[in-house]
Amino acid sequence: RATFISALVFLLAVMGGTSPAASQSGAPTEPMCYDWGESSEGAVSVVEGEVGWLSCPLFSHPSVYNYTSTQSAGHNLFWYRLPEGHDLEQPITSRLSKDRERLFLQPAATADTGQYICMLRNKSSCSKIAIRLKVLRPDDVVKCALPVAVAPIEDLIPLQEGKTLDCPDLQDATKMSESAPKVQWYFVCDWYPFWDSDREQKGNSLQVHLMMEQYQGLYYCRVQYQRRNQTLNFTRSINVTAILPLSLPKEPSIMNPTHDQIFTVKTGTEVRLVCRGQLPFVLHKPWREIWWTVDGKTLDKLPDRFTQISRVVRDHFRDLTIENILVIQDFQSKDLKREFYCSVKNERGFDTRRAQLEEEVSLPTVELGCGLGVTLLLMLILFVVYHVFWLELLLLYRSWFGTDERHTDDKEFDVYISYARNSEEEQFVLLTLRRVLENELGYSVCIFDRDSLPGGTITDETLSFVARSRRLLVVVSPGYASQGSQALLELKAGIDTMALAGHLRVILVQYKPVRRKGWVRELRRARVALALVRWQGDKSRELSSRFWKRLRVELPVRRVSNMKQSAAMLAAVSIYIRKQANVLTSVAL
């Protein structure tokens, strides 16, 4: 629009403008020449040794003003040259020829670089404008084998379809040539004929019969013609790009959000709504767009907290997949009631879809954190308590929920004690084991030397006592295997009964440490399969010691008759739990 207005001003100046000097004096004088400066169209580039031309920018809008009308109005067009590094204008040389509004360089030389001025004037008006020319050396612009100074022309060909390519500016060469021009085609670094049959040169044109993806790229055409017994040429290029076949659907569509998609939003935060649309390319009408509306209004009519970000996710032969993100700063509760629509549009159609919003349910993070912390603390306390008081807890469970074996079998004794017959082990058995088991824990104990009748056979009596007992308690000591055969007989009878019938369990109580090599074969076999309860002297004398607790676990179940003992065990556990909870709480704080 600005260029059109400038051209209109120029037209008025040329058709009826007068210089200030002429208006003040009646004497005929040279009109003042209006200088338009240098053309905004940019410099013209020509390769050295090739043909080039300059078009006067004053005729850039022929609908307003053209060369023929200026001639009929008595205007003349003059060209001047301002070489590089000079301040004075110079007339053009004979090597540069003028044809209508163009100035031809046939061919161009490096010395032709500079500023060229075209002036249009008659007796009453004058206007001039400058255009810059750059003559480039072939080494500076060469691409593969052909130097091209002019920007390539863009051309689009649908896949699996054909098209004819004509060399740009060929018609201008035809006007200047004294004979029919010749055109040689190149593709990147190869010249015609190419390696396939899908592309064929017909006359001066290149016919693409079947477009393929690998045929994309730069095509060069070199035009050669004769003028005044001189062979001249120039090179142009066409950038060929493949597009999808025109027979495919070209209507736009929205990929995201889907019909059942729901965006979860949270008030007071930044919310991003993502819209992704498929926008096919429409030949000759490539415009397309994707946008958001809020309550029917575009974002330019909404507060600044509504913005959008667009990016091309995929470009598939000019068919674009575009992602448009609606960014809402400081999302508010009232925004949940708004209507957010994403729309896509091109020349073939229109599609829109509403984004459904749902407020995120805020979880009580503080409460959840505290609850999780308390749960972990309790689990840790329970783990520590079980690790420390597992024997006590096991005994309590057995005393409350265990089965009393006296109601399930016809055994006479709970425990049969086997020991070495010497004064030290005998004193331990009679004064310690028997006393506690019978008097404190309520078990029925069988001791051969005490309970056997005189005159009986030792072997038969031993086997009978072992068979009538629920447990065989073996007191292991250094003298167990060396004090005759009575202890060994008892041990063998107990192991055989446990292995065959399964109604008897053997318990090993280590009264004193015994070297491994001093154990008899039966004792070594029993040690592999059975638990060993160790007597630790004075540390094991108290009924609350670990020795008696371990031993009670191996003995038959007896329900707690003494409530004081059960209460004491529970009190000990509860006191320990409170202490550990206080310690862990103080550490956490």
mmCIF file of N, CA and C in Angstrom, residues 216-295:
data_model
loop_
_atom_site.group_PDB
_atom_site.id
_atom_site.type_symbol
_atom_site.label_atom_id
_atom_site.label_comp_id
_atom_site.label_asym_id
_atom_site.label_seq_id
_atom_site.Cartn_x
_atom_site.Cartn_y
_atom_site.Cartn_z
ATOM 1 N N GLN A 216 13.330 -34.001 -5.584
ATOM 2 C CA GLN A 216 13.334 -32.667 -5.003
ATOM 3 C C GLN A 216 14.746 -32.084 -5.036
ATOM 4 N N GLY A 217 14.832 -30.764 -5.158
ATOM 5 C CA GLY A 217 16.135 -30.116 -5.113
ATOM 6 C C GLY A 217 16.228 -28.989 -6.118
ATOM 7 N N LEU A 218 17.449 -28.524 -6.329
ATOM 8 C CA LEU A 218 17.700 -27.397 -7.230
ATOM 9 C C LEU A 218 17.920 -27.890 -8.657
ATOM 10 N N TYR A 219 17.168 -27.303 -9.570
ATOM 11 C CA TYR A 219 17.343 -27.536 -10.999
ATOM 12 C C TYR A 219 17.906 -26.258 -11.621
ATOM 13 N N TYR A 220 18.977 -26.409 -12.396
ATOM 14 C CA TYR A 220 19.615 -25.264 -13.044
ATOM 15 C C TYR A 220 19.316 -25.308 -14.537
ATOM 16 N N CYS A 221 19.104 -24.130 -15.089
ATOM 17 C CA CYS A 221 18.937 -24.015 -16.541
ATOM 18 C C CYS A 221 19.873 -22.913 -17.052
ATOM 19 N N ARG A 222 20.672 -23.265 -18.031
ATOM 20 C CA ARG A 222 21.601 -22.294 -18.642
ATOM 21 C C ARG A 222 21.075 -21.937 -20.027
ATOM 22 N N VAL A 223 20.767 -20.622 -20.219
ATOM 23 C CA VAL A 223 20.219 -20.114 -21.478
ATOM 24 C C VAL A 223 21.362 -19.537 -22.303
ATOM 25 N N GLN A 224 21.439 -19.964 -23.542
ATOM 26 C CA GLN A 224 22.497 -19.503 -24.453
ATOM 27 C C GLN A 224 21.855 -18.972 -25.725
ATOM 28 N N TYR A 225 22.308 -17.776 -26.165
ATOM 29 C CA TYR A 225 21.733 -17.183 -27.368
ATOM 30 C C TYR A 225 22.795 -16.336 -28.068
ATOM 31 N N GLN A 226 22.475 -15.943 -29.350
ATOM 32 C CA GLN A 226 23.379 -15.162 -30.183
ATOM 33 C C GLN A 226 22.857 -13.739 -30.308
ATOM 34 N N ARG A 227 23.768 -12.797 -30.184
ATOM 35 C CA ARG A 227 23.413 -11.392 -30.366
ATOM 36 C C ARG A 227 24.657 -10.651 -30.869
ATOM 37 N N ARG A 228 24.504 -10.052 -32.070
ATOM 38 C CA ARG A 228 25.598 -9.272 -32.663
ATOM 39 C C ARG A 228 26.883 -10.091 -32.759
ATOM 40 N N ASN A 229 26.707 -11.311 -33.308
ATOM 41 C CA ASN A 229 27.818 -12.227 -33.517
ATOM 42 C C ASN A 229 28.551 -12.576 -32.220
ATOM 43 N N GLN A 230 27.830 -12.529 -31.144
ATOM 44 C CA GLN A 230 28.436 -12.848 -29.839
ATOM 45 C C GLN A 230 27.535 -13.856 -29.119
ATOM 46 N N THR A 231 28.172 -14.904 -28.530
ATOM 47 C CA THR A 231 27.429 -15.918 -27.778
ATOM 48 C C THR A 231 27.307 -15.466 -26.330
ATOM 49 N N LEU A 232 26.083 -15.295 -25.880
ATOM 50 C CA LEU A 232 25.814 -14.822 -24.524
ATOM 51 C C LEU A 232 25.019 -15.889 -23.764
ATOM 52 N N ASN A 233 25.094 -15.831 -22.431
ATOM 53 C CA ASN A 233 24.354 -16.810 -21.627
ATOM 54 C C ASN A 233 24.070 -16.245 -20.242
ATOM 55 N N PHE A 234 23.111 -16.858 -19.601
ATOM 56 C CA PHE A 234 22.833 -16.594 -18.183
ATOM 57 C C PHE A 234 22.233 -17.864 -17.576
ATOM 58 N N THR A 235 22.317 -17.967 -16.253
ATOM 59 C CA THR A 235 21.895 -19.178 -15.542
ATOM 60 C C THR A 235 20.836 -18.820 -14.508
ATOM 61 N N ARG A 236 19.816 -19.635 -14.452
ATOM 62 C CA ARG A 236 18.780 -19.480 -13.441
ATOM 63 C C ARG A 236 18.574 -20.831 -12.740
ATOM 64 N N SER A 237 17.865 -20.801 -11.615
ATOM 65 C CA SER A 237 17.637 -22.034 -10.850
ATOM 66 C C SER A 237 16.195 -22.074 -10.359
ATOM 67 N N ILE A 238 15.704 -23.314 -10.204
ATOM 68 C CA ILE A 238 14.355 -23.563 -9.700
ATOM 69 C C ILE A 238 14.472 -24.567 -8.561
ATOM 70 N N ASN A 239 13.929 -24.220 -7.419
ATOM 71 C CA ASN A 239 13.918 -25.125 -6.266
ATOM 72 C C ASN A 239 12.600 -25.900 -6.279
ATOM 73 N N VAL A 240 12.681 -27.177 -6.630
ATOM 74 C CA VAL A 240 11.490 -28.004 -6.780
ATOM 75 C C VAL A 240 11.228 -28.724 -5.461
ATOM 76 N N THR A 241 10.003 -28.624 -4.974
ATOM 77 C CA THR A 241 9.588 -29.275 -3.732
ATOM 78 C C THR A 241 8.368 -30.132 -4.010
ATOM 79 N N ALA A 242 8.370 -31.343 -3.442
ATOM 80 C CA ALA A 242 7.239 -32.254 -3.618
ATOM 81 C C ALA A 242 6.175 -31.980 -2.564
ATOM 82 N N ILE A 243 4.927 -32.077 -2.971
ATOM 83 C CA ILE A 243 3.807 -31.980 -2.047
ATOM 84 C C ILE A 243 2.951 -33.238 -2.221
ATOM 85 N N LEU A 244 2.058 -33.471 -1.279
ATOM 86 C CA LEU A 244 1.198 -34.647 -1.348
ATOM 87 C C LEU A 244 0.234 -34.533 -2.525
ATOM 88 N N PRO A 245 -0.215 -35.664 -3.073
ATOM 89 C CA PRO A 245 -1.113 -35.624 -4.238
ATOM 90 C C PRO A 245 -2.355 -34.777 -3.981
ATOM 91 N N LEU A 246 -2.809 -34.117 -5.032
ATOM 92 C CA LEU A 246 -3.985 -33.254 -4.908
ATOM 93 C C LEU A 246 -5.266 -34.057 -4.694
ATOM 94 N N SER A 247 -5.224 -35.355 -4.993
ATOM 95 C CA SER A 247 -6.419 -36.183 -4.829
ATOM 96 C C SER A 247 -6.691 -36.533 -3.372
ATOM 97 N N LEU A 248 -5.728 -36.345 -2.485
ATOM 98 C CA LEU A 248 -5.935 -36.657 -1.071
ATOM 99 C C LEU A 248 -6.826 -35.604 -0.416
ATOM 100 N N PRO A 249 -7.527 -35.980 0.667
ATOM 101 C CA PRO A 249 -8.368 -34.990 1.367
ATOM 102 C C PRO A 249 -7.530 -33.826 1.891
ATOM 103 N N LYS A 250 -8.032 -32.639 1.748
ATOM 104 C CA LYS A 250 -7.314 -31.445 2.170
ATOM 105 C C LYS A 250 -8.041 -30.682 3.278
ATOM 106 N N GLU A 251 -9.090 -31.284 3.854
ATOM 107 C CA GLU A 251 -9.811 -30.603 4.922
ATOM 108 C C GLU A 251 -8.994 -30.671 6.224
ATOM 109 N N PRO A 252 -8.948 -29.593 6.974
ATOM 110 C CA PRO A 252 -8.206 -29.603 8.243
ATOM 111 C C PRO A 252 -8.975 -30.372 9.318
ATOM 112 N N SER A 253 -8.253 -30.848 10.319
ATOM 113 C CA SER A 253 -8.893 -31.587 11.410
ATOM 114 C C SER A 253 -8.105 -31.356 12.697
ATOM 115 N N ILE A 254 -8.795 -31.559 13.822
ATOM 116 C CA ILE A 254 -8.178 -31.411 15.144
ATOM 117 C C ILE A 254 -7.882 -32.802 15.689
ATOM 118 N N MET A 255 -6.631 -33.023 16.056
ATOM 119 C CA MET A 255 -6.197 -34.307 16.601
ATOM 120 C C MET A 255 -6.344 -34.328 18.121
ATOM 121 N N ASN A 256 -5.980 -33.229 18.749
ATOM 122 C CA ASN A 256 -6.101 -33.065 20.201
ATOM 123 C C ASN A 256 -6.633 -31.656 20.475
ATOM 124 N N PRO A 257 -7.542 -31.503 21.439
ATOM 125 C CA PRO A 257 -8.068 -32.526 22.344
ATOM 126 C C PRO A 257 -9.076 -33.444 21.637
ATOM 127 N N THR A 258 -9.143 -34.698 22.109
ATOM 128 C CA THR A 258 -10.121 -35.630 21.581
ATOM 129 C C THR A 258 -11.491 -35.326 22.182
ATOM 130 N N HIS A 259 -12.514 -36.026 21.682
ATOM 131 C CA HIS A 259 -13.877 -35.744 22.139
ATOM 132 C C HIS A 259 -14.074 -36.083 23.612
ATOM 133 N N ASP A 260 -13.365 -37.102 24.092
ATOM 134 C CA ASP A 260 -13.549 -37.512 25.484
ATOM 135 C C ASP A 260 -12.407 -37.085 26.396
ATOM 136 N N GLN A 261 -11.526 -36.229 25.898
ATOM 137 C CA GLN A 261 -10.386 -35.801 26.711
ATOM 138 C C GLN A 261 -10.804 -34.706 27.681
ATOM 139 N N ILE A 262 -10.315 -34.799 28.916
ATOM 140 C CA ILE A 262 -10.618 -33.816 29.955
ATOM 141 C C ILE A 262 -9.302 -33.284 30.510
ATOM 142 N N PHE A 263 -9.156 -31.969 30.534
ATOM 143 C CA PHE A 263 -7.972 -31.327 31.100
ATOM 144 C C PHE A 263 -8.198 -31.106 32.602
ATOM 145 N N THR A 264 -7.272 -31.586 33.396
ATOM 146 C CA THR A 264 -7.329 -31.375 34.841
ATOM 147 C C THR A 264 -6.576 -30.102 35.179
ATOM 148 N N VAL A 265 -7.250 -29.165 35.836
ATOM 149 C CA VAL A 265 -6.666 -27.855 36.127
ATOM 150 C C VAL A 265 -6.704 -27.615 37.635
ATOM 151 N N LYS A 266 -5.851 -26.700 38.060
ATOM 152 C CA LYS A 266 -5.772 -26.339 39.475
ATOM 153 C C LYS A 266 -5.767 -24.829 39.585
ATOM 154 N N THR A 267 -6.659 -24.310 40.395
ATOM 155 C CA THR A 267 -6.763 -22.856 40.544
ATOM 156 C C THR A 267 -5.503 -22.290 41.173
ATOM 157 N N GLY A 268 -5.183 -21.043 40.753
ATOM 158 C CA GLY A 268 -4.010 -20.362 41.300
ATOM 159 C C GLY A 268 -2.706 -20.735 40.637
ATOM 160 N N THR A 269 -2.738 -21.599 39.607
ATOM 161 C CA THR A 269 -1.516 -22.028 38.929
ATOM 162 C C THR A 269 -1.605 -21.690 37.445
ATOM 163 N N GLU A 270 -0.497 -21.930 36.745
ATOM 164 C CA GLU A 270 -0.484 -21.741 35.292
ATOM 165 C C GLU A 270 -1.041 -22.995 34.627
ATOM 166 N N VAL A 271 -2.008 -22.803 33.755
ATOM 167 C CA VAL A 271 -2.665 -23.918 33.067
ATOM 168 C C VAL A 271 -2.321 -23.834 31.585
ATOM 169 N N ARG A 272 -1.983 -24.997 30.998
ATOM 170 C CA ARG A 272 -1.662 -25.069 29.573
ATOM 171 C C ARG A 272 -2.618 -26.051 28.896
ATOM 172 N N LEU A 273 -3.358 -25.554 27.936
ATOM 173 C CA LEU A 273 -4.277 -26.381 27.149
ATOM 174 C C LEU A 273 -3.647 -26.584 25.774
ATOM 175 N N VAL A 274 -3.394 -27.842 25.429
ATOM 176 C CA VAL A 274 -2.678 -28.175 24.200
ATOM 177 C C VAL A 274 -3.678 -28.565 23.123
ATOM 178 N N CYS A 275 -3.549 -27.913 21.977
ATOM 179 C CA CYS A 275 -4.363 -28.234 20.802
ATOM 180 C C CYS A 275 -3.420 -28.589 19.660
ATOM 181 N N ARG A 276 -3.704 -29.702 19.024
ATOM 182 C CA ARG A 276 -2.872 -30.146 17.899
ATOM 183 C C ARG A 276 -3.773 -30.384 16.701
ATOM 184 N N GLY A 277 -3.447 -29.717 15.580
ATOM 185 C CA GLY A 277 -4.286 -29.793 14.391
ATOM 186 C C GLY A 277 -3.507 -30.231 13.168
ATOM 187 N N GLN A 278 -4.222 -30.912 12.279
ATOM 188 C CA GLN A 278 -3.669 -31.342 10.993
ATOM 189 C C GLN A 278 -4.142 -30.370 9.925
ATOM 190 N N LEU A 279 -3.177 -29.677 9.266
ATOM 191 C CA LEU A 279 -3.511 -28.638 8.304
ATOM 192 C C LEU A 279 -2.880 -28.977 6.956
ATOM 193 N N PRO A 280 -3.629 -29.620 6.047
ATOM 194 C CA PRO A 280 -3.082 -29.971 4.726
ATOM 195 C C PRO A 280 -2.783 -28.725 3.887
ATOM 196 N N PHE A 281 -1.861 -28.892 2.952
ATOM 197 C CA PHE A 281 -1.472 -27.814 2.049
ATOM 198 C C PHE A 281 -2.403 -27.798 0.843
ATOM 199 N N VAL A 282 -2.915 -26.612 0.527
ATOM 200 C CA VAL A 282 -3.784 -26.431 -0.636
ATOM 201 C C VAL A 282 -3.008 -25.637 -1.667
ATOM 202 N N LEU A 283 -2.813 -26.229 -2.844
ATOM 203 C CA LEU A 283 -2.017 -25.586 -3.891
ATOM 204 C C LEU A 283 -2.652 -24.274 -4.335
ATOM 205 N N HIS A 284 -1.778 -23.258 -4.486
ATOM 206 C CA HIS A 284 -2.144 -21.896 -4.904
ATOM 207 C C HIS A 284 -2.884 -21.113 -3.822
ATOM 208 N N LYS A 285 -3.331 -21.776 -2.780
ATOM 209 C CA LYS A 285 -3.982 -21.075 -1.670
ATOM 210 C C LYS A 285 -3.451 -21.667 -0.364
ATOM 211 N N PRO A 286 -2.187 -21.387 -0.040
ATOM 212 C CA PRO A 286 -1.533 -22.095 1.069
ATOM 213 C C PRO A 286 -1.855 -21.567 2.462
ATOM 214 N N TRP A 287 -2.638 -20.514 2.571
ATOM 215 C CA TRP A 287 -2.867 -19.951 3.905
ATOM 216 C C TRP A 287 -3.639 -20.950 4.779
ATOM 217 N N ARG A 288 -3.313 -20.983 6.044
ATOM 218 C CA ARG A 288 -3.971 -21.848 7.036
ATOM 219 C C ARG A 288 -3.623 -21.324 8.410
ATOM 220 N N GLU A 289 -4.469 -21.623 9.373
ATOM 221 C CA GLU A 289 -4.247 -21.100 10.718
ATOM 222 C C GLU A 289 -4.905 -21.993 11.764
ATOM 223 N N ILE A 290 -4.402 -21.867 12.973
ATOM 224 C CA ILE A 290 -4.942 -22.564 14.137
ATOM 225 C C ILE A 290 -4.971 -21.558 15.275
ATOM 226 N N TRP A 291 -6.073 -21.523 16.026
ATOM 227 C CA TRP A 291 -6.191 -20.495 17.057
ATOM 228 C C TRP A 291 -7.155 -20.957 18.153
ATOM 229 N N TRP A 292 -7.058 -20.278 19.295
ATOM 230 C CA TRP A 292 -7.952 -20.504 20.442
ATOM 231 C C TRP A 292 -8.926 -19.347 20.570
ATOM 232 N N THR A 293 -10.131 -19.674 21.033
ATOM 233 C CA THR A 293 -11.097 -18.640 21.413
ATOM 234 C C THR A 293 -11.619 -18.959 22.813
ATOM 235 N N VAL A 294 -11.889 -17.918 23.560
ATOM 236 C CA VAL A 294 -12.419 -18.043 24.920
ATOM 237 C C VAL A 294 -13.735 -17.281 24.959
ATOM 238 N N ASP A 295 -14.824 -18.015 25.173
ATOM 239 C CA ASP A 295 -16.164 -17.426 25.149
ATOM 240 C C ASP A 295 -16.416 -16.703 23.835
#
